Amino acid sequence: MIKDKWHKMSLAEQMGNIGSEVFRLINSKEKSDLKNAQSSFIRALELIDLTIEDKRWKGRLFEILRLREVIFDFYLDKKIYNVSIKNLKKYFIPFALISNQ
């Protein structure tokens, strides 16, 4: 079951996987590939929700919930948080590097 496997990962591994989906979302949006952008968006939210459910991170819940809002904002182009692609990548790259070690 994915939930069991997910909850065995470190926070860095979870965030690295979320980041992978966000990078796919960014790439799809840049190519105007709406179908793949939507799939990546939904998958990123599913992974974020699994991280929210992980009781080990209750002290980080505010950050994880804000991340969920930022991803929604980015996908819908609402510009409430006005987070750039550069900043999204800057946020996720360290997690990707840590989780690949």
Tab-separated table of C-alpha atoms in Angstrom:
chain	number	residue	atom	x	y	z
A	1	MET	CA	0.000	0.000	0.000
A	2	ILE	CA	1.379	3.412	-0.971
A	3	LYS	CA	0.439	5.021	2.355
A	4	ASP	CA	2.520	2.526	4.332
A	5	LYS	CA	5.506	2.955	2.026
A	6	TRP	CA	5.126	6.746	2.046
A	7	HIS	CA	5.054	6.929	5.833
A	8	LYS	CA	8.332	4.994	6.036
A	9	MET	CA	10.114	7.706	4.037
A	10	SER	CA	11.917	10.620	5.649
A	11	LEU	CA	10.442	14.091	5.243
A	12	ALA	CA	13.209	14.917	2.747
A	13	GLU	CA	12.284	11.857	0.665
A	14	GLN	CA	8.606	12.766	0.747
A	15	MET	CA	9.313	16.368	-0.214
A	16	GLY	CA	11.708	15.237	-2.944
A	17	ASN	CA	8.954	13.110	-4.466
A	18	ILE	CA	6.463	15.959	-4.203
A	19	GLY	CA	9.049	18.180	-5.863
A	20	SER	CA	9.341	15.746	-8.765
A	21	GLU	CA	5.634	16.122	-9.440
A	22	VAL	CA	5.860	19.892	-9.098
A	23	PHE	CA	8.725	19.935	-11.641
A	24	ARG	CA	6.526	17.881	-14.007
A	25	LEU	CA	3.724	20.368	-13.414
A	26	ILE	CA	6.029	23.287	-14.201
A	27	ASN	CA	7.349	21.630	-17.364
A	28	SER	CA	3.856	20.742	-18.558
A	29	LYS	CA	2.570	24.275	-17.946
A	30	GLU	CA	5.545	25.739	-19.818
A	31	LYS	CA	4.698	23.482	-22.793
A	32	SER	CA	0.975	24.303	-22.502
A	33	ASP	CA	0.327	20.589	-21.995
A	34	LEU	CA	-2.802	20.982	-19.890
A	35	LYS	CA	-3.568	17.272	-19.587
A	36	ASN	CA	-0.163	16.391	-18.123
A	37	ALA	CA	-0.158	19.563	-16.012
A	38	GLN	CA	-3.455	18.513	-14.471
A	39	SER	CA	-2.195	14.963	-13.829
A	40	SER	CA	0.961	16.269	-12.144
A	41	PHE	CA	-1.044	18.753	-10.098
A	42	ILE	CA	-3.396	16.044	-8.844
A	43	ARG	CA	-0.509	13.691	-8.066
A	44	ALA	CA	1.377	16.442	-6.195
A	45	LEU	CA	-1.722	17.101	-4.085
A	46	GLU	CA	-2.134	13.389	-3.366
A	47	LEU	CA	1.465	13.199	-2.152
A	48	ILE	CA	1.123	16.367	-0.086
A	49	ASP	CA	-2.026	14.922	1.495
A	50	LEU	CA	-0.144	11.736	2.397
A	51	THR	CA	2.521	13.903	4.023
A	52	ILE	CA	-0.154	15.841	5.935
A	53	GLU	CA	-1.523	12.521	7.246
A	54	ASP	CA	1.935	11.468	8.459
A	55	LYS	CA	1.766	12.078	12.221
A	56	ARG	CA	5.562	12.450	12.442
A	57	TRP	CA	5.353	15.859	10.800
A	58	LYS	CA	2.654	17.449	12.958
A	59	GLY	CA	5.161	20.122	13.981
A	60	ARG	CA	5.658	20.988	10.291
A	61	LEU	CA	1.972	20.946	9.425
A	62	PHE	CA	1.735	24.712	8.866
A	63	GLU	CA	4.518	24.599	6.261
A	64	ILE	CA	3.057	21.563	4.503
A	65	LEU	CA	-0.435	23.055	4.395
A	66	ARG	CA	0.969	26.332	3.064
A	67	LEU	CA	2.834	24.370	0.397
A	68	ARG	CA	-0.494	22.838	-0.646
A	69	GLU	CA	-1.986	26.330	-0.987
A	70	VAL	CA	1.023	27.542	-2.986
A	71	ILE	CA	0.756	24.611	-5.408
A	72	PHE	CA	-2.972	25.334	-5.885
A	73	ASP	CA	-2.167	29.011	-6.443
A	74	PHE	CA	0.541	28.184	-8.988
A	75	TYR	CA	-1.610	25.694	-10.897
A	76	LEU	CA	-4.603	28.028	-11.093
A	77	ASP	CA	-2.462	31.118	-11.873
A	78	LYS	CA	-4.188	33.062	-9.103
A	79	LYS	CA	-0.974	34.840	-8.031
A	80	ILE	CA	-2.155	35.165	-4.435
A	81	TYR	CA	1.240	34.002	-3.166
A	82	ASN	CA	3.033	35.188	-6.295
A	83	VAL	CA	5.583	32.364	-6.086
A	84	SER	CA	7.766	32.130	-9.163
A	85	ILE	CA	8.936	28.985	-10.911
A	86	LYS	CA	12.443	29.901	-9.807
A	87	ASN	CA	11.352	29.985	-6.155
A	88	LEU	CA	9.486	26.692	-6.430
A	89	LYS	CA	12.582	25.034	-7.848
A	90	LYS	CA	14.770	26.685	-5.216
A	91	TYR	CA	12.492	25.270	-2.502
A	92	PHE	CA	12.417	21.701	-3.813
A	93	ILE	CA	15.966	21.154	-5.135
A	94	PRO	CA	17.554	20.639	-1.695
A	95	PHE	CA	14.978	17.945	-0.906
A	96	ALA	CA	15.712	16.209	-4.184
A	97	LEU	CA	19.439	16.271	-3.466
A	98	ILE	CA	19.028	14.949	0.079
A	99	SER	CA	16.587	12.206	-0.924
A	100	ASN	CA	18.920	10.960	-3.691
A	101	GLN	CA	21.852	10.352	-1.351
